[in-house]
Coordinates of N, CA and C in Angstrom, one line a residue:
M1 N 102.1 105.8 144.8 CA 102.7 104.8 143.7 C 102.9 105.4 142.5
W2 N 101.9 106.0 141.9 CA 102.0 106.7 140.7 C 103.2 107.6 140.4
T3 N 103.5 108.5 141.5 CA 104.5 109.3 141.3 C 105.9 108.6 141.1
E4 N 105.9 107.4 141.7 CA 107.3 106.8 141.7 C 107.1 105.9 140.4
V5 N 106.2 105.5 139.8 CA 106.1 104.9 138.5 C 106.4 105.9 137.4
D6 N 105.7 107.0 137.6 CA 106.2 108.0 136.6 C 107.5 108.4 136.4
K7 N 108.2 108.6 137.7 CA 109.6 108.9 137.6 C 110.4 107.8 137.1
T8 N 110.0 106.5 137.5 CA 110.8 105.5 136.7 C 110.6 105.2 135.2
V9 N 109.5 105.5 134.8 CA 109.2 105.3 133.4 C 110.1 106.4 132.5
K10 N 110.0 107.6 133.2 CA 111.0 108.7 132.6 C 112.2 108.4 132.5
Q11 N 112.8 107.7 133.5 CA 114.3 107.3 133.4 C 114.5 106.4 132.4
W12 N 113.5 105.2 132.4 CA 113.7 104.1 131.4 C 113.7 104.8 129.9
L13 N 112.9 105.7 129.6 CA 112.7 106.3 128.4 C 114.0 107.0 127.9
K14 N 114.7 107.7 128.9 CA 115.9 108.5 128.7 C 117.0 107.3 128.4
E15 N 117.0 106.3 129.1 CA 117.9 105.1 128.8 C 117.6 104.5 127.4
T16 N 116.5 104.3 127.1 CA 116.3 103.9 125.6 C 116.7 104.8 124.6
R17 N 116.6 106.1 124.9 CA 117.0 107.3 123.8 C 118.4 106.9 123.5
V18 N 119.3 106.6 124.6 CA 120.6 106.3 124.4 C 121.0 105.3 123.5
S19 N 120.4 104.0 123.7 CA 120.5 102.9 122.9 C 120.0 103.0 121.6
I20 N 118.9 103.7 121.3 CA 118.2 103.8 120.0 C 119.1 104.8 119.2
L21 N 119.7 106.0 119.9 CA 120.5 106.7 119.0 C 121.7 106.0 118.6
E22 N 122.4 105.2 119.5 CA 123.4 104.3 119.4 C 123.1 103.3 118.0
A23 N 122.1 102.8 118.1 CA 121.6 101.7 117.1 C 121.4 102.5 115.7
L24 N 121.2 103.6 115.5 CA 120.9 104.3 114.3 C 122.2 104.5 113.7
E25 N 123.3 104.5 114.3 CA 124.6 104.7 113.7 C 125.0 103.2 113.1
H26 N 124.4 102.2 113.3 CA 124.8 101.0 112.7 C 123.6 100.5 111.7
T27 N 123.9 99.6 111.0 CA 123.0 98.9 109.9 C 121.8 98.3 110.7
L28 N 120.5 98.5 110.4 CA 119.3 98.0 111.0 C 119.0 96.5 110.5
N29 N 118.6 95.7 111.2 CA 118.1 94.4 110.7 C 116.5 94.7 110.5
I30 N 116.2 94.5 109.4 CA 114.7 94.9 109.0 C 114.1 93.7 108.6
D31 N 112.7 93.4 109.1 CA 111.9 92.3 108.7 C 110.5 92.9 108.5
T32 N 109.8 92.1 107.9 CA 108.1 92.5 107.4 C 107.3 91.5 108.5
K33 N 106.0 92.0 108.6 CA 105.2 91.3 109.4 C 103.9 91.0 108.5
S34 N 102.9 91.6 108.6 CA 101.6 91.3 107.9 C 101.7 91.5 106.4
N35 N 102.7 92.5 106.0 CA 102.8 92.8 104.6 C 104.1 93.4 104.5
A36 N 104.4 93.8 103.1 CA 105.7 94.3 102.9 C 105.9 95.5 103.4
N37 N 104.8 96.4 103.7 CA 105.0 97.8 104.3 C 104.8 97.7 105.8
D38 N 104.7 96.6 106.4 CA 104.4 96.5 107.8 C 105.9 96.1 108.3
L39 N 106.8 97.0 108.8 CA 108.0 96.8 108.9 C 108.3 96.6 110.5
V40 N 109.2 96.0 110.9 CA 109.8 95.8 112.2 C 111.3 95.6 112.1
T41 N 112.1 96.2 113.1 CA 113.4 96.2 113.1 C 113.9 95.6 114.5
N42 N 115.2 95.2 114.7 CA 115.8 94.6 115.6 C 115.6 95.7 116.9
V43 N 115.5 97.0 116.6 CA 115.3 98.2 117.6 C 113.9 98.0 118.2
D44 N 113.0 97.8 117.3 CA 111.5 97.6 117.9 C 111.6 96.6 119.0
K45 N 112.0 95.3 118.6 CA 112.3 94.3 119.4 C 113.0 94.5 120.9
E46 N 114.3 95.0 120.6 CA 115.1 95.2 121.8 C 114.5 96.2 122.7
T47 N 113.7 97.3 122.1 CA 113.2 98.4 123.1 C 112.1 97.7 123.9
E48 N 111.2 97.0 123.0 CA 110.1 96.2 123.8 C 110.6 95.2 124.8
Q49 N 111.7 94.5 124.6 CA 112.3 93.5 125.5 C 113.0 94.3 126.7
F50 N 113.5 95.6 126.6 CA 114.0 96.4 127.6 C 112.9 96.8 128.7
F51 N 111.7 97.2 128.1 CA 110.6 97.6 128.9 C 110.0 96.7 129.6
V52 N 109.9 95.4 128.9 CA 109.2 94.2 129.5 C 110.2 93.6 130.7
S53 N 111.4 93.6 130.4 CA 112.4 93.0 131.5 C 112.2 94.0 132.8
R54 N 112.3 95.3 132.6 CA 112.4 96.3 133.6 C 110.9 96.3 134.5
I55 N 109.8 96.1 133.7 CA 108.4 96.0 134.4 C 108.5 94.9 135.3
K56 N 108.8 93.7 134.6 CA 109.0 92.3 135.3 C 109.6 92.4 136.5
E57 N 110.8 93.2 136.6 CA 111.6 93.3 137.8 C 111.1 94.1 138.7
H58 N 110.6 95.3 138.5 CA 110.1 96.3 139.3 C 108.6 96.2 139.8
Y59 N 107.9 95.6 138.9 CA 106.4 95.5 139.1 C 105.8 94.2 138.7
P60 N 106.2 93.1 139.3 CA 106.0 91.7 138.7 C 104.5 91.2 138.5
Q61 N 103.7 92.1 139.4 CA 102.3 91.9 139.4 C 101.4 92.6 138.1
H62 N 102.1 93.5 137.4 CA 101.5 94.2 136.4 C 101.6 93.2 135.2
K63 N 100.7 93.5 134.3 CA 100.6 92.9 132.9 C 101.0 93.9 132.0
I64 N 101.5 93.2 130.8 CA 102.0 94.0 129.6 C 101.4 93.5 128.2
V65 N 100.9 94.6 127.5 CA 100.4 94.3 126.1 C 101.6 95.2 125.2
G66 N 102.2 94.3 124.5 CA 103.3 95.0 123.5 C 103.2 94.5 122.2
E67 N 103.5 95.5 121.3 CA 103.5 95.3 119.9 C 104.0 94.0 119.4
E68 N 105.0 93.9 119.9 CA 106.2 92.9 119.3 C 106.0 91.5 120.0
G69 N 105.0 91.5 120.8 CA 104.6 90.2 121.6 C 105.4 89.7 122.6
F70 N 106.2 90.5 123.4 CA 107.1 90.0 124.4 C 106.7 90.0 125.7
G71 N 105.2 90.7 125.8 CA 104.5 91.0 127.0 C 103.6 89.8 127.3
D72 N 102.6 89.8 128.1 CA 101.6 88.9 128.3 C 100.5 88.8 127.4
E73 N 99.9 87.6 127.5 CA 98.5 87.3 126.9 C 97.4 87.8 127.6
V74 N 96.9 89.1 127.4 CA 96.0 89.7 128.3 C 94.6 89.8 127.5
H75 N 93.6 89.4 128.2 CA 92.2 89.2 127.7 C 91.2 90.2 128.4
E76 N 91.5 90.7 129.5 CA 91.0 91.7 130.2 C 91.8 92.9 131.0
L77 N 91.1 94.0 131.4 CA 91.9 94.9 131.8 C 91.8 95.1 133.3
E78 N 91.8 94.1 134.0 CA 91.9 94.1 135.5 C 93.2 94.3 136.0
G79 N 93.4 94.9 137.2 CA 94.6 95.1 137.6 C 95.4 96.4 136.9
I80 N 96.5 96.3 136.8 CA 97.3 97.3 136.2 C 98.1 96.8 134.9
V81 N 97.7 97.5 133.8 CA 98.2 96.9 132.4 C 99.0 98.0 131.9
W82 N 100.2 97.7 131.3 CA 100.9 98.6 130.5 C 100.8 98.4 129.1
I83 N 100.6 99.2 128.3 CA 100.3 99.0 126.8 C 101.4 99.8 126.0
I84 N 102.3 99.1 125.3 CA 103.4 99.7 124.8 C 103.7 99.6 123.4
D85 N 104.1 100.6 122.6 CA 104.5 100.5 121.4 C 105.9 100.8 121.3
P86 N 107.1 100.2 121.1 CA 108.4 100.6 121.3 C 108.9 101.4 120.3
I87 N 108.4 101.3 119.1 CA 108.7 102.3 117.9 C 107.5 102.4 117.1
D88 N 106.7 103.7 117.3 CA 105.5 103.9 116.5 C 106.0 104.7 115.4
G89 N 105.8 104.3 114.2 CA 106.3 104.9 113.0 C 107.6 104.2 112.6
T90 N 107.6 102.9 112.6 CA 108.7 102.1 112.1 C 109.2 102.5 110.6
M91 N 108.4 102.8 109.8 CA 108.6 103.1 108.5 C 109.6 104.4 108.5
N92 N 109.0 105.3 109.4 CA 109.8 106.7 109.4 C 111.3 106.4 110.1
F93 N 111.2 105.5 111.1 CA 112.5 105.2 111.8 C 113.5 104.6 110.8
V94 N 112.9 103.7 109.7 CA 113.6 103.1 108.9 C 114.3 104.0 107.7
H95 N 113.3 104.7 107.4 CA 113.8 105.6 106.0 C 114.2 107.0 106.4
Q96 N 113.7 107.5 107.6 CA 114.1 109.0 107.8 C 115.0 109.1 109.0
K97 N 114.9 108.2 109.8 CA 115.6 108.2 111.1 C 115.1 109.3 111.9
R98 N 113.9 109.6 111.9 CA 113.1 110.5 112.7 C 111.7 110.4 112.6
N99 N 110.8 111.3 113.3 CA 109.4 111.2 113.1 C 109.0 109.8 113.7
F100 N 109.5 109.3 114.6 CA 108.9 108.0 115.5 C 109.0 108.2 117.0
F101 N 108.1 107.9 117.4 CA 107.7 107.7 118.8 C 108.0 106.4 119.7
I102 N 108.0 106.5 121.1 CA 107.6 105.5 122.0 C 106.3 105.9 122.7
S103 N 105.5 104.9 122.7 CA 104.3 105.1 123.3 C 104.0 104.1 124.3
I104 N 103.6 104.8 125.5 CA 103.3 104.1 126.7 C 101.9 104.4 127.4
G105 N 101.0 103.5 127.6 CA 99.7 103.9 128.4 C 99.9 103.0 129.3
I106 N 99.6 103.4 130.7 CA 99.5 102.6 132.0 C 97.9 102.7 132.5
L107 N 97.3 101.7 132.6 CA 95.9 101.7 133.0 C 95.7 100.8 134.3
E108 N 94.7 101.0 135.0 CA 94.4 100.5 136.2 C 92.9 100.2 136.2
D109 N 92.5 98.9 136.2 CA 91.1 98.5 135.9 C 90.5 99.2 134.8
G110 N 91.1 99.3 133.6 CA 90.7 100.0 132.5 C 90.7 101.4 132.2
I111 N 91.0 102.1 133.4 CA 91.1 103.6 133.4 C 92.7 104.0 133.2
G112 N 92.9 104.9 132.1 CA 94.1 105.3 132.1 C 94.8 106.3 133.1
K113 N 95.7 105.7 133.7 CA 96.6 106.6 134.8 C 97.7 107.4 134.5
L114 N 98.5 106.8 133.4 CA 99.7 107.5 132.9 C 99.8 107.3 131.5
G115 N 100.3 108.4 130.7 CA 100.3 108.3 129.3 C 101.7 109.1 129.0
Y116 N 102.5 108.3 128.0 CA 103.7 108.8 127.5 C 103.9 108.8 126.0
L117 N 104.2 109.9 125.3 CA 104.5 109.8 123.9 C 105.9 110.6 123.9
Y118 N 107.0 109.8 123.4 CA 108.3 110.3 123.3 C 109.0 110.4 122.2
D119 N 109.2 111.5 121.6 CA 109.8 111.9 120.4 C 111.4 111.6 120.6
V120 N 111.9 110.5 120.3 CA 113.3 110.1 120.5 C 114.3 111.2 120.2
I121 N 114.3 111.5 118.8 CA 115.2 112.2 118.2 C 115.2 113.7 118.6
L122 N 114.0 114.2 118.9 CA 113.9 115.6 119.5 C 114.0 115.7 121.1
D123 N 113.8 114.6 121.6 CA 113.8 114.6 123.2 C 113.0 115.2 123.8
E124 N 111.7 115.0 123.1 CA 110.5 115.9 123.7 C 109.5 114.7 124.1
L125 N 109.2 114.9 125.5 CA 108.3 113.8 126.1 C 107.0 114.6 126.6
Y126 N 106.0 114.0 125.9 CA 104.7 114.4 126.0 C 104.0 113.3 127.3
C127 N 103.6 113.8 128.4 CA 103.0 112.8 129.2 C 101.9 113.5 130.1
A128 N 101.2 112.6 130.7 CA 100.0 112.9 131.6 C 99.9 111.9 132.7
S129 N 99.3 112.5 133.7 CA 98.9 111.8 134.8 C 97.4 111.9 135.2
K130 N 96.6 111.1 135.4 CA 95.1 111.4 135.5 C 94.9 112.2 136.5
G131 N 94.2 113.4 136.3 CA 93.8 114.3 137.2 C 94.9 115.5 137.6
E132 N 96.0 115.2 137.0 CA 97.5 116.0 137.4 C 97.7 116.9 136.3
G133 N 97.1 116.9 135.0 CA 97.5 117.6 133.9 C 98.4 116.8 133.1
A134 N 98.8 117.6 131.9 CA 99.7 117.1 130.9 C 100.7 118.0 130.6
F135 N 101.9 117.5 130.2 CA 103.1 118.1 130.2 C 103.7 117.9 128.7
L136 N 104.7 118.9 128.3 CA 105.6 118.7 127.2 C 106.7 118.9 127.9
N137 N 107.6 117.9 128.1 CA 108.8 118.1 129.1 C 108.4 118.6 130.3
D138 N 108.9 119.7 130.7 CA 108.5 120.3 132.1 C 107.2 121.5 131.9
K139 N 106.9 121.8 130.7 CA 105.9 122.7 130.5 C 104.4 122.2 130.5
V140 N 103.9 122.9 131.2 CA 102.2 122.4 131.3 C 101.5 122.8 130.1
L141 N 100.7 121.7 129.5 CA 100.0 121.9 128.4 C 98.8 122.5 128.8
P142 N 98.2 123.7 128.0 CA 96.9 124.1 128.4 C 95.9 123.3 127.9
P143 N 94.6 123.3 128.5 CA 93.4 122.6 128.1 C 93.1 122.7 126.6
L144 N 92.6 121.7 125.8 CA 92.2 122.0 124.6 C 90.9 122.8 124.4
Q145 N 91.0 123.9 123.6 CA 89.7 124.7 123.4 C 88.7 124.0 122.3
Q146 N 87.7 124.8 122.3 CA 86.6 124.4 121.2 C 87.2 124.5 119.9
G147 N 86.7 123.6 118.9 CA 87.4 124.0 117.4 C 86.2 124.1 116.3
N148 N 86.4 124.4 115.2 CA 85.5 124.5 114.0 C 86.1 123.8 112.8
I149 N 85.0 123.3 112.2 CA 85.6 122.6 110.9 C 86.4 123.3 110.1
E150 N 85.9 124.6 109.7 CA 86.2 125.3 108.6 C 87.9 125.9 109.1
E151 N 88.2 125.8 110.1 CA 89.7 126.3 110.7 C 90.4 125.2 111.1
A152 N 90.0 123.8 110.9 CA 90.7 122.7 111.5 C 91.9 122.3 110.5
I153 N 92.9 121.9 111.1 CA 94.0 121.1 110.6 C 93.9 119.6 111.0
I154 N 93.5 118.7 110.2 CA 93.2 117.5 110.5 C 94.5 116.4 110.1
G155 N 94.9 115.4 110.9 CA 95.7 114.3 110.5 C 95.1 113.3 110.3
F156 N 95.3 112.4 109.0 CA 94.6 111.2 108.7 C 95.8 110.3 108.2
N157 N 95.3 108.9 108.2 CA 96.2 108.0 107.7 C 95.6 107.4 106.3
P158 N 96.3 108.0 105.1 CA 95.8 107.7 103.9 C 95.8 106.3 103.5
A159 N 96.6 105.5 104.1 CA 96.7 104.0 103.9 C 95.5 103.4 104.1
S160 N 94.7 103.8 105.2 CA 93.7 103.2 105.5 C 92.3 103.7 104.8
I161 N 92.5 104.4 103.9 CA 91.2 105.0 103.1 C 91.1 104.4 101.8
H162 N 90.0 103.6 101.7 CA 89.6 102.9 100.4 C 89.0 103.9 99.5
S163 N 88.8 103.4 98.3 CA 88.2 104.3 97.3 C 86.7 104.6 97.6
E164 N 85.9 103.6 98.1 CA 84.6 104.0 98.5 C 84.5 105.0 99.6
D165 N 85.5 105.0 100.7 CA 85.5 105.8 101.8 C 85.9 107.2 101.3
A166 N 86.8 107.4 100.5 CA 87.2 108.6 99.9 C 86.1 109.3 99.3
A167 N 85.4 108.6 98.4 CA 84.3 109.3 97.6 C 83.1 109.8 98.5
S168 N 82.8 108.7 99.5 CA 81.5 109.1 100.3 C 81.9 110.2 101.7
T169 N 83.1 110.0 102.2 CA 83.5 110.7 103.3 C 84.5 111.6 103.4
F170 N 85.9 111.0 103.0 CA 86.8 111.7 103.1 C 87.0 113.1 102.0
I171 N 86.8 112.9 100.9 CA 86.8 113.9 100.0 C 85.9 115.2 100.5
P172 N 84.7 114.8 100.8 CA 84.1 116.1 101.4 C 84.4 116.6 102.7
L173 N 84.9 115.7 103.6 CA 85.4 116.3 104.8 C 86.8 117.3 104.5
L174 N 87.7 116.6 103.6 CA 88.8 117.4 103.4 C 88.4 118.8 102.7
K175 N 87.5 118.7 101.7 CA 86.9 120.1 101.2 C 86.6 121.1 102.3
D176 N 86.1 120.4 103.5 CA 85.5 121.5 104.4 C 86.4 122.0 105.4
V177 N 87.6 121.1 105.6 CA 88.5 121.5 106.6 C 89.5 122.7 106.0
R178 N 90.2 123.3 106.8 CA 91.4 124.2 106.5 C 92.6 123.5 105.7
G179 N 93.0 122.3 106.4 CA 94.0 121.6 105.7 C 94.1 120.1 106.3
A180 N 95.1 119.2 105.7 CA 95.3 117.9 106.2 C 96.7 117.5 106.1
R181 N 97.1 116.9 107.1 CA 98.6 116.4 107.2 C 98.6 114.7 107.3
S182 N 99.7 114.2 107.1 CA 99.9 112.8 107.4 C 101.3 112.6 107.8
Y183 N 101.4 112.2 109.1 CA 103.0 112.2 109.5 C 103.5 110.7 109.6
G184 N 102.6 109.5 109.4 CA 103.1 108.3 109.6 C 103.4 107.6 110.8
S185 N 102.9 108.4 112.0 CA 103.0 107.9 113.3 C 101.7 108.4 114.0
A186 N 100.9 107.5 114.5 CA 99.8 107.7 115.2 C 100.1 108.5 116.5
A187 N 101.2 107.9 117.3 CA 101.7 108.7 118.4 C 101.9 110.0 118.1
M188 N 102.7 110.3 117.2 CA 103.1 111.8 116.6 C 101.9 112.6 116.6
E189 N 100.9 112.0 116.0 CA 99.7 113.0 115.6 C 98.7 113.0 116.8
F190 N 98.8 112.1 117.8 CA 98.1 112.4 118.9 C 99.0 113.5 119.7
A191 N 100.1 113.3 119.7 CA 100.8 114.3 120.5 C 100.6 115.8 119.8
Y192 N 100.4 115.9 118.5 CA 100.0 117.2 117.9 C 98.9 117.7 118.2
V193 N 97.8 116.8 118.3 CA 96.5 117.3 118.8 C 96.6 117.7 120.3
A194 N 97.3 117.0 121.1 CA 97.5 117.6 122.4 C 98.1 118.8 122.6
T195 N 99.0 119.2 121.7 CA 99.7 120.5 121.8 C 98.9 121.7 121.0
G196 N 97.9 121.1 120.2 CA 97.1 122.1 119.3 C 97.8 122.5 117.9
R197 N 98.9 121.8 117.7 CA 99.4 121.7 116.3 C 98.4 121.3 115.2
M198 N 97.6 120.3 115.7 CA 96.6 119.7 114.9 C 95.4 119.9 115.8
D199 N 94.1 119.9 115.1 CA 92.9 119.9 115.6 C 92.2 118.4 115.7
A200 N 92.5 117.5 115.0 CA 91.9 116.3 115.1 C 92.9 115.2 114.3
Y201 N 92.8 113.9 114.6 CA 93.4 112.9 113.8 C 92.4 111.8 113.7
I202 N 92.4 111.3 112.4 CA 91.5 110.2 111.9 C 92.3 108.9 111.5
S203 N 92.0 107.7 111.8 CA 92.5 106.6 111.1 C 91.5 105.4 111.3
K204 N 91.4 104.7 110.1 CA 90.4 103.6 110.1 C 90.8 102.4 110.9
G205 N 92.1 102.2 111.2 CA 92.4 100.9 111.9 C 93.6 101.1 112.6
L206 N 93.5 101.1 114.1 CA 94.9 101.3 114.9 C 94.9 100.1 116.0
S207 N 95.8 99.6 116.5 CA 95.9 98.7 117.5 C 96.0 99.5 118.7
P208 N 95.7 98.7 120.0 CA 95.6 99.5 121.3 C 97.2 100.2 121.4
W209 N 98.2 99.6 121.1 CA 99.5 100.2 121.4 C 99.5 101.5 120.5
D210 N 99.0 101.5 119.6 CA 99.0 102.9 118.9 C 98.3 104.1 119.4
F211 N 97.5 103.8 120.1 CA 96.5 104.9 120.7 C 96.5 104.9 122.3
A212 N 97.0 104.0 123.1 CA 96.7 103.9 124.5 C 97.3 105.1 125.1
G213 N 98.7 105.3 124.8 CA 99.3 106.4 125.6 C 98.8 107.7 125.2
G214 N 98.5 107.9 123.9 CA 97.8 109.3 123.2 C 96.6 109.4 123.8
K215 N 95.7 108.6 124.1 CA 94.5 108.8 124.5 C 94.4 109.3 125.8
I216 N 95.3 108.6 126.9 CA 95.2 109.2 128.2 C 95.6 110.7 128.1
I217 N 96.7 111.2 127.5 CA 97.1 112.6 127.2 C 96.2 113.4 127.0
V218 N 95.5 113.0 125.7 CA 94.5 114.1 125.0 C 93.2 114.1 125.8
E219 N 93.0 113.1 126.5 CA 91.6 113.2 127.4 C 91.9 114.0 128.5
E220 N 93.2 113.9 129.1 CA 93.5 114.7 130.3 C 93.4 116.2 129.9
L221 N 93.5 116.6 128.7 CA 93.5 117.9 128.3 C 92.1 118.3 127.7
G222 N 90.9 117.4 127.9 CA 89.5 117.6 127.4 C 89.4 117.5 126.2
G223 N 90.2 116.8 125.5 CA 89.9 116.2 124.0 C 89.2 115.0 124.1
I224 N 88.8 114.6 123.1 CA 87.8 113.4 122.9 C 88.5 112.2 121.9
V225 N 88.3 111.1 122.4 CA 88.8 109.9 121.6 C 87.7 108.8 121.5
T226 N 87.3 108.6 120.4 CA 86.4 107.6 120.1 C 86.7 106.8 118.8
D227 N 85.9 105.7 118.4 CA 85.9 105.3 117.1 C 85.2 106.2 116.1
L228 N 85.2 106.1 114.8 CA 84.8 107.1 113.9 C 83.2 107.4 114.0
R229 N 82.4 106.4 114.6 CA 80.9 106.8 114.9 C 80.8 107.2 116.3
G230 N 81.7 107.7 117.1 CA 81.6 108.3 118.3 C 81.4 107.2 119.4
N231 N 81.7 106.0 119.2 CA 81.7 104.9 120.2 C 82.9 104.9 121.1
P232 N 82.9 104.5 122.4 CA 84.1 104.3 123.2 C 85.0 103.2 122.5
V233 N 86.3 103.4 122.6 CA 87.1 102.3 122.1 C 87.6 101.3 123.0
N234 N 87.8 100.1 122.7 CA 88.2 98.9 123.6 C 89.8 99.0 123.5
L235 N 90.4 99.1 124.4 CA 91.9 99.2 124.8 C 92.6 97.8 124.4
L236 N 91.9 96.7 124.2 CA 92.4 95.4 124.0 C 92.0 94.8 122.5
E237 N 91.5 96.0 121.8 CA 90.9 95.6 120.4 C 91.4 96.6 119.3
R238 N 91.7 96.0 118.2 CA 91.9 97.1 117.0 C 90.6 98.0 116.7
S239 N 90.9 99.2 116.5 CA 89.8 100.0 116.1 C 89.9 101.3 115.4
S240 N 89.0 101.9 114.8 CA 89.0 103.0 114.0 C 89.2 104.2 115.1
I241 N 89.9 105.3 114.8 CA 90.0 106.4 115.7 C 89.6 107.6 115.4
L242 N 88.8 108.5 116.1 CA 88.9 109.8 115.8 C 89.1 110.5 117.1
V243 N 90.3 111.4 117.2 CA 90.6 112.1 118.2 C 90.6 113.6 118.0
A244 N 89.9 114.4 118.6 CA 89.7 115.8 118.3 C 89.3 116.8 119.6
R245 N 89.6 118.1 119.2 CA 89.2 119.0 120.3 C 87.9 119.0 120.7
P246 N 87.3 119.3 121.7 CA 85.8 119.2 122.1 C 85.2 120.2 121.2
G247 N 83.9 119.7 121.0 CA 83.1 120.5 119.9 C 83.4 120.2 118.5
L248 N 84.6 120.2 118.2 CA 85.1 119.6 116.7 C 84.8 118.2 116.6
H249 N 84.9 117.5 117.8 CA 84.8 116.0 117.6 C 83.4 115.6 117.2
K250 N 82.4 116.2 117.7 CA 81.0 115.9 117.4 C 80.7 116.2 115.9
K251 N 81.3 117.3 115.5 CA 81.0 117.7 114.1 C 81.7 116.8 113.1
L252 N 82.9 116.5 113.4 CA 83.7 115.3 112.6 C 82.9 113.9 112.7
C253 N 82.3 113.6 113.8 CA 81.3 112.3 113.7 C 80.4 112.3 112.7
R254 N 79.9 113.5 112.4 CA 78.8 113.3 111.5 C 79.2 113.0 110.1
Y255 N 80.5 113.1 109.6 CA 80.8 112.6 108.4 C 80.9 111.1 108.4
F256 N 80.9 110.4 109.5 CA 81.0 109.1 109.5 C 79.7 108.4 109.9
Q257 N 78.8 109.0 110.4 CA 77.7 108.4 110.7 C 76.4 108.3 109.7
S258 N 76.7 109.1 108.6 CA 75.6 109.2 107.6 C 75.6 107.8 106.8

């Protein structure tokens, strides 16, 4: 079954790429959600509606959690659940017309089975099937190796860091690592950890659709995904996130456990 689902999702992603590229040639309809910087466009909504309609048509027994609310009201992870972010990095999408991803995680009874992070502009698909490895397009991604603090490039979300956090945790951490980056898309930063372009990614508050797909891919490569204190994350709840290479993850946790 999973081979068929995987093939189908990849075809849907290619179809959405065509419609998104076409939409970028026209004026976007832009609204805000929780605050003035929490943007949503007609493309976010239309892309999620596309996936929801296709899933309901092909897999009517499956449940869907989507950022824009077109899926189901899901309170438990029994059965097969799709967790979808139609455009991760909407601010980048609006302002830069690049550096945004589609993120999809498919779980069975709470266990990640298939994960997808799709860079629409570059046509780069990061994906994983549990127990079958992870890929960038058709190229096998190697397992993640051990990492060290002093050699680490970390990604982080500066918008989630408050002054007290900076003084007690982030400034000491940033002094100890080799460098820091912020790309404005959790999916993109998960993809970069998966490929070794970064060694870790840290955020104070992400929703399940921000990290479900990336979590499946990184864990398939031997990386570790938890909250900032090293606890497992709930895929139906908002959570802080620490994703890192093995070895490095434990060292980074110490900055947040004191």
